[in-house]
Each structure stands twice: as C-alpha cells, then as structure tokens.
CSV table of C-alpha atoms in Angstrom, one decimal:
chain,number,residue,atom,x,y,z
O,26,UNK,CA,1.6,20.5,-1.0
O,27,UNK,CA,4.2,17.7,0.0
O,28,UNK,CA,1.9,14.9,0.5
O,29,UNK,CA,3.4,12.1,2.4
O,30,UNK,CA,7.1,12.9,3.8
O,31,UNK,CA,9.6,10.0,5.3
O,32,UNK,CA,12.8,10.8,7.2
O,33,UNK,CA,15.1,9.6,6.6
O,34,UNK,CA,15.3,7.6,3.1
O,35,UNK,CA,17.9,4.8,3.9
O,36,UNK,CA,19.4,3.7,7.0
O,37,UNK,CA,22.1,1.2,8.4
O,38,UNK,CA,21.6,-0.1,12.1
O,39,UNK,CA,23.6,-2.3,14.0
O,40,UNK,CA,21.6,-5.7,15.7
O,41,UNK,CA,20.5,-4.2,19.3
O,42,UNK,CA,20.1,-0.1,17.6
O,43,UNK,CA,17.4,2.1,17.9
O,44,UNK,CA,15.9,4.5,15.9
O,45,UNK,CA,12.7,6.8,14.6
O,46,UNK,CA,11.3,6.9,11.3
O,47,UNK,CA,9.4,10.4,10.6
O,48,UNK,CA,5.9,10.6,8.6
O,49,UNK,CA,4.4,13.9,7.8
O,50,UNK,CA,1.2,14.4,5.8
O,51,UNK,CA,-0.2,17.9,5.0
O,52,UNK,CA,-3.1,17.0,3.9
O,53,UNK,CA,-4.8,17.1,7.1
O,54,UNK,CA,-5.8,13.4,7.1
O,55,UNK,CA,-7.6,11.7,10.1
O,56,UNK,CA,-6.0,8.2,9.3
O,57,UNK,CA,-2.1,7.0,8.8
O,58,UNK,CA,-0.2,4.1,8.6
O,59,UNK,CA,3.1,2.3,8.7
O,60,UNK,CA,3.7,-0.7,6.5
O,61,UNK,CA,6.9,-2.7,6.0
O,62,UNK,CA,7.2,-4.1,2.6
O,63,UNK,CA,9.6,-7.3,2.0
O,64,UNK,CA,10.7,-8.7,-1.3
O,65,UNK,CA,7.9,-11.2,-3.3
O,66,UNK,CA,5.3,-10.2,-0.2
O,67,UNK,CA,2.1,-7.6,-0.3
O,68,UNK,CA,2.6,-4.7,2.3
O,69,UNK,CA,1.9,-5.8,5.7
O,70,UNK,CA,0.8,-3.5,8.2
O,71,UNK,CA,2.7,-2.3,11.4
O,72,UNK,CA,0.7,0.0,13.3
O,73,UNK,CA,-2.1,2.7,12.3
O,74,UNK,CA,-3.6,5.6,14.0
O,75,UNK,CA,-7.4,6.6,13.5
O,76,UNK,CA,-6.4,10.5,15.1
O,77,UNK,CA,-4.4,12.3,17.2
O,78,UNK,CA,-3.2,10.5,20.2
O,79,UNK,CA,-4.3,7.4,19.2
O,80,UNK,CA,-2.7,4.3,18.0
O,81,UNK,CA,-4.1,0.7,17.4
O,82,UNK,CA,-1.7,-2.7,16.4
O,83,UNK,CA,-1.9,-4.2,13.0
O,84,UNK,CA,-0.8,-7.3,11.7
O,85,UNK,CA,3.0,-7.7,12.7
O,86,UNK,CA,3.5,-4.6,15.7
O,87,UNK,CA,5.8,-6.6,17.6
O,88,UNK,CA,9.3,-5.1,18.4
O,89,UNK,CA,7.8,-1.6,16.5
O,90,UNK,CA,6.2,1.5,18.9
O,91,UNK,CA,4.5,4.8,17.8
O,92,UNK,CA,2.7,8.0,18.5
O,93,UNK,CA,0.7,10.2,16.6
O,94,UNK,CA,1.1,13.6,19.0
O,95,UNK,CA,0.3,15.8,16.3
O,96,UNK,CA,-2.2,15.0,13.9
O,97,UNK,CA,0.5,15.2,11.2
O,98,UNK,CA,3.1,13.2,12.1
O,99,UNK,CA,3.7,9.7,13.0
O,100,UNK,CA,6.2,8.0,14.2
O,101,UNK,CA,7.8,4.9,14.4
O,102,UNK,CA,10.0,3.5,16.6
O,103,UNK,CA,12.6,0.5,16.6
O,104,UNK,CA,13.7,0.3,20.4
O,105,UNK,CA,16.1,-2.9,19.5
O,106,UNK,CA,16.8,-3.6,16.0
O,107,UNK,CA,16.8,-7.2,15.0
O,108,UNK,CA,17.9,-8.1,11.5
O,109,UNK,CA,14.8,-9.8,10.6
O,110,UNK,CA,13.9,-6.0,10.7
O,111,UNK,CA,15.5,-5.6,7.2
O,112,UNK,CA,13.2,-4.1,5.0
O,113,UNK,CA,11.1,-1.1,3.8
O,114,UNK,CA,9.0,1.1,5.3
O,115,UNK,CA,6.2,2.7,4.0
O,116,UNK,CA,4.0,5.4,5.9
O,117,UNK,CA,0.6,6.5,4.1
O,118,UNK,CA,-2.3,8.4,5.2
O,119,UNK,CA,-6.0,8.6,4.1
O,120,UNK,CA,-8.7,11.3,5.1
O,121,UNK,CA,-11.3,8.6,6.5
O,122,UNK,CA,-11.1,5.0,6.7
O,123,UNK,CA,-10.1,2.2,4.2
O,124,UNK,CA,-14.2,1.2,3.8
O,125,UNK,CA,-14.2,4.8,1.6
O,126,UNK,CA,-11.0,6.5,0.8
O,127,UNK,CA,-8.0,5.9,-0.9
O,128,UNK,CA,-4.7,5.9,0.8
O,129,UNK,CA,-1.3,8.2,0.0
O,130,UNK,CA,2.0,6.7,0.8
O,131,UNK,CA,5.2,8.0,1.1
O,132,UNK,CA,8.5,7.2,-0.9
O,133,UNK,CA,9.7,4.6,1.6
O,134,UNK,CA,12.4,4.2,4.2
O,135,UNK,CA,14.9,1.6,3.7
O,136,UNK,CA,16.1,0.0,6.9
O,137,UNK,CA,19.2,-2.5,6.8
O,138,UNK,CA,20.1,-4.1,10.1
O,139,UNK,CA,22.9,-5.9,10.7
Q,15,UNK,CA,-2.2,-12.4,6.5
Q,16,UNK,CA,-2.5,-11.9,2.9
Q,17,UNK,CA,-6.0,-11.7,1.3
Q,18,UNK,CA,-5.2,-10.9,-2.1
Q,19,UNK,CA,-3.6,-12.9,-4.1
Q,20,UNK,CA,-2.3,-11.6,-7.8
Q,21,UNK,CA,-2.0,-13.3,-11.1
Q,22,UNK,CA,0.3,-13.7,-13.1
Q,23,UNK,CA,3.1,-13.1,-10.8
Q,24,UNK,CA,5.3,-11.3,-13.5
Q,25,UNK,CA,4.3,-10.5,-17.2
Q,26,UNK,CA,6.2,-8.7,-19.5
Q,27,UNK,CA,4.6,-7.3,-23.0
Q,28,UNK,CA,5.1,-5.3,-25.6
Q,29,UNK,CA,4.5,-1.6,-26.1
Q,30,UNK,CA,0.8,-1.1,-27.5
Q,31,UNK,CA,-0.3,-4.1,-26.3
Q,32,UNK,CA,-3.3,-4.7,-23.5
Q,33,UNK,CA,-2.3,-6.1,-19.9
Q,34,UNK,CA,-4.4,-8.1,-17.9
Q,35,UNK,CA,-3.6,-8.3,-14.2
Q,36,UNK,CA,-6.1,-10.8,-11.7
Q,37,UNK,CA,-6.6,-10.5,-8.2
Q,38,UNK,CA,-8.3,-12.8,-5.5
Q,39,UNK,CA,-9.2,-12.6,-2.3
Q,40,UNK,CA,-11.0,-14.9,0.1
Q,41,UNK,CA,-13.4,-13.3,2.4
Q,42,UNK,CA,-16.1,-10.3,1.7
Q,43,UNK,CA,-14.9,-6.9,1.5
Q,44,UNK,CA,-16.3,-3.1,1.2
Q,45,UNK,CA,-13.8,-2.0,-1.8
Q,46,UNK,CA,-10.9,-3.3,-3.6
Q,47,UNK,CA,-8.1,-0.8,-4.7
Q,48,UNK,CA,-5.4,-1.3,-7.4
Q,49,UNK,CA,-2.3,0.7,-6.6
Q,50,UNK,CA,1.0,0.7,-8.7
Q,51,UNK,CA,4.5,1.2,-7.8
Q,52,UNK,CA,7.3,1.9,-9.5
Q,53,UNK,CA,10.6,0.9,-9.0
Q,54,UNK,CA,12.2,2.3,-5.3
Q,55,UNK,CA,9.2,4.2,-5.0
Q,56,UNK,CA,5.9,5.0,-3.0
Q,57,UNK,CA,2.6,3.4,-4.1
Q,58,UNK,CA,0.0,5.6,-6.0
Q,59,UNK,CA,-3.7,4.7,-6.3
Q,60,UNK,CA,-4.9,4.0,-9.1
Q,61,UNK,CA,-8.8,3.0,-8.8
Q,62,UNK,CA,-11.5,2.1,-6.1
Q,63,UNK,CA,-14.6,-0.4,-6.7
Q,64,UNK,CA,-17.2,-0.6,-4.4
Q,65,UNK,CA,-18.4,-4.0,-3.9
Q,66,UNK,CA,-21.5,-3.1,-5.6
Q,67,UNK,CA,-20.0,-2.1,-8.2
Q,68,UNK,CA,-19.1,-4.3,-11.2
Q,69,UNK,CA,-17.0,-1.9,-14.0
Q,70,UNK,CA,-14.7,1.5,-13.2
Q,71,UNK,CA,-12.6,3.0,-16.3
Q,72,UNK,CA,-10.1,5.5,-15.6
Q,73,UNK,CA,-8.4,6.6,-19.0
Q,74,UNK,CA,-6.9,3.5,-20.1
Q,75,UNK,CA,-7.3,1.4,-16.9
Q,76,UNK,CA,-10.4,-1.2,-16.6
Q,77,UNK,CA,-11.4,-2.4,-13.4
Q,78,UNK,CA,-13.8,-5.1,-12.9
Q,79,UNK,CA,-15.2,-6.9,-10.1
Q,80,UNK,CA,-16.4,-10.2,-9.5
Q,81,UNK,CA,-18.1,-10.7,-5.7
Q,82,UNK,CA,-19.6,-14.0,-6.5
Q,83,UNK,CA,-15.8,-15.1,-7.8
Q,84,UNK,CA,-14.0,-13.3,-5.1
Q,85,UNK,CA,-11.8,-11.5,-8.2
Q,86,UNK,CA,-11.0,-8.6,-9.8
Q,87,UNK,CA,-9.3,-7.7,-12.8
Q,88,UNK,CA,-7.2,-4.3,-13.9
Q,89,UNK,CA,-7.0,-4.2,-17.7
Q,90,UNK,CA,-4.4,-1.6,-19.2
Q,91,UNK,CA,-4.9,-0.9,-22.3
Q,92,UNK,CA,-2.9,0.3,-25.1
Q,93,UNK,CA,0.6,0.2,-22.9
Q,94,UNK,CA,3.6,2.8,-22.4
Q,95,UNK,CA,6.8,2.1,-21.5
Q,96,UNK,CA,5.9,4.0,-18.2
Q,97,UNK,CA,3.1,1.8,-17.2
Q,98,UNK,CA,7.0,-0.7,-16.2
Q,99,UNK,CA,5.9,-1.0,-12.6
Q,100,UNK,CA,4.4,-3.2,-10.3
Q,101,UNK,CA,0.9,-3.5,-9.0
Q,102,UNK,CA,-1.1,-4.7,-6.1
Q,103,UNK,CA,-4.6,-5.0,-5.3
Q,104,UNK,CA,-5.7,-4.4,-1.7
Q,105,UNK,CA,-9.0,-5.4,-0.2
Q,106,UNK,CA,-11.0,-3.5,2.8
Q,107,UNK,CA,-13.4,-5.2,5.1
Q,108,UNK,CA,-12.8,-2.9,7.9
Q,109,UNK,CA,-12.6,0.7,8.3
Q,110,UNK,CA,-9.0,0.3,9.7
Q,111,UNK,CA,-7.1,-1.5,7.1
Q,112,UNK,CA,-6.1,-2.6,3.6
Q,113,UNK,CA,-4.7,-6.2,3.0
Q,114,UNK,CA,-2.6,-6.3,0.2
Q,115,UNK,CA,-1.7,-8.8,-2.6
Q,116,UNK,CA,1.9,-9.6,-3.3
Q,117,UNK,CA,1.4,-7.8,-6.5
Q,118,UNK,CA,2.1,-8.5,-10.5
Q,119,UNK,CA,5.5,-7.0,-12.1
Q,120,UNK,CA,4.8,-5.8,-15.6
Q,121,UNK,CA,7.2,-5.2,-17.7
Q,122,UNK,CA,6.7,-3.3,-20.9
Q,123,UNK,CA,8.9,-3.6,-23.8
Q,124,UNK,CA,9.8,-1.1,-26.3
C-alpha cells in the first residue's frame, strides 16, 4: 500500500515550458487535490476533483489544468511555466469530503522555473 | 485566502518539555484538523475535531476547540526530538476544501 505517489520529485523548467505532475492514490479515494505550498504561507489549493472525470477550480487555478481519467490518478498540468510558478506541489487524497475525512498527501513535487 | 492563522509563528523548546501551538480562524466551520510536516516532506494528519466537539487526545497530542473564540489549540506533551517539524491547522466549511494556516515551526532541542 503506497498511499499518495508524486512524479516526478524535483524539476527545472525554463519560463514558457510545460510539463505534468503525476498523483496516484491506491487507496481508492473519491476526493483529490493539488496544492502548491510557498515559503511562510499555508497550502493553497489549485484544483480538486470530487470523482472520476470531474474537476472543479480552487483558490489560485489560473495558468494550472487537470484531469482525473482514472479514479486514481490526477494530473496537473503547466501549459506555460511562469516563474511566479516556483514552488511546491503537493497532491492529497481523501475517501469523502473535507466536512468528515481526513486528507493523505504526497511527498511533494518541487518545481523551479526560471 | 487564508482562514487559519497560527501562533506562535516559530517556537523552539526543550526535550521533555510541553508545546502549545494556537490557531484562529474567522468564519464557522464543520472540523478543524492539525497536520504536521516535517522537513522536505508530505503532511500527515494528526487529529480531527468536530465543531461540537470541545477536547480530542491522541497519545500525547491535546486538541481543543474553542467555537465561541474561533480557536483551537494542539498541546504536545512531553516532547521528542522527532516531534522537530512544522504544523498547520486547516479549517473545513465546505465539503470540497481545507483552508490552511501558515503553520508554527517547533523546534525541539536535545
């Protein structure tokens, strides 16, 4: 049992790149997340999915995209890299919503643009 | 935007000692969740309180929450040199989202 999986763990992009962050969960959660975490700030949240095929915007979604195609993986994408992009991002997952269930994150992805 | 807001920012002890860590938020929520992190690494959940609830223990953590104050506190007792981490309180007044504190840094010395 792996929990919460991120590929890949660090990663340099040049201003104007794009790239795909991986999240898997095994524990056949409904709910995941992606958060971006920057230094002296709480975790602020990207973009979540409530299921399979669905998505919904959180608090900063612009310049990010995803899709939840398989109920165990979600993805995020960069399409443009901007350097105010810098920083690292967390996936997590949780069987229901945040009202009742706790949420499992993974170790992180740490994006550098430059 | 932030709902949480933790207290102190940073606090550093010594080993055996308690910690007290404080956390406010502004509008009503459903739970508050204290999670830690250590250093280069994922968050891991620690404890959930309902808001009708007032005390949680988990071994030598001590949750308590304050709905009329709009607070929270997590008391570790007894520290460890692995309880070195930082930790945030999040707040949930939907079903589709945490909002997080910027977290206290505790550092315990040997």
């Amino acid at each position: 049992n792996a929990g919460v999986t991120q590929t890949p763990k660090f990663r340099v992009l040049k201003t104007g790149q794009s790239m795909t962050l991986l999240c898997a969960q095994d524990m056949n959660h409904e709910y995941m997340y992606w958060y971006r975490q920057d230094p002296g700030m709480g975790l602020r949240l990207i973009h979540y999915s409530v299921g399979e095929g669905t998505t919904a915007k959180g608090e900063v979604p612009d310049g990010y995209n995803v899709s939840r195609l398989k109920k165990q993986n979600f993805l995020l994408g960069l399409e443009s890299a901007a350097p105010s992009q810098t920083s690292v991002y967390f996936c997590a997952s949780s069987y229901r919503g945040a009202v009742s269930y706790e949420q499992y994150f993974g170790p992180g992805t740490r994006l550098t643009v430059t | 935007s932030q709902q949480g807001e933790e207290d102190p920012q940073a606090l550093s002890i010594q080993e055996g000692e308690n910690a007290t860590m404080n956390c406010s938020y502004k509008t009503s929520i459903n739970n508050l969740q204290w999670y830690r992190q250590n250093s280069g690494r994922g968050l891991v959940h620690l404890i959930l309180i309902r808001s009708n609830e007032r005390e949680k223990h988990s071994g030598r953590l001590r949750v308590t929450l304050d709905t009329s104050k709009k607070s929270s506190s997590l008391l570790i007792t007894a520290s460890r040199a692995a309880d070195t981490a930082s930790y945030f309180c999040a707040t949930a007044d939907s079903n589709y989202q945490l909002i997080w504190g910027a977290g206290t840094k505790l550092i315990i010395k040997p």
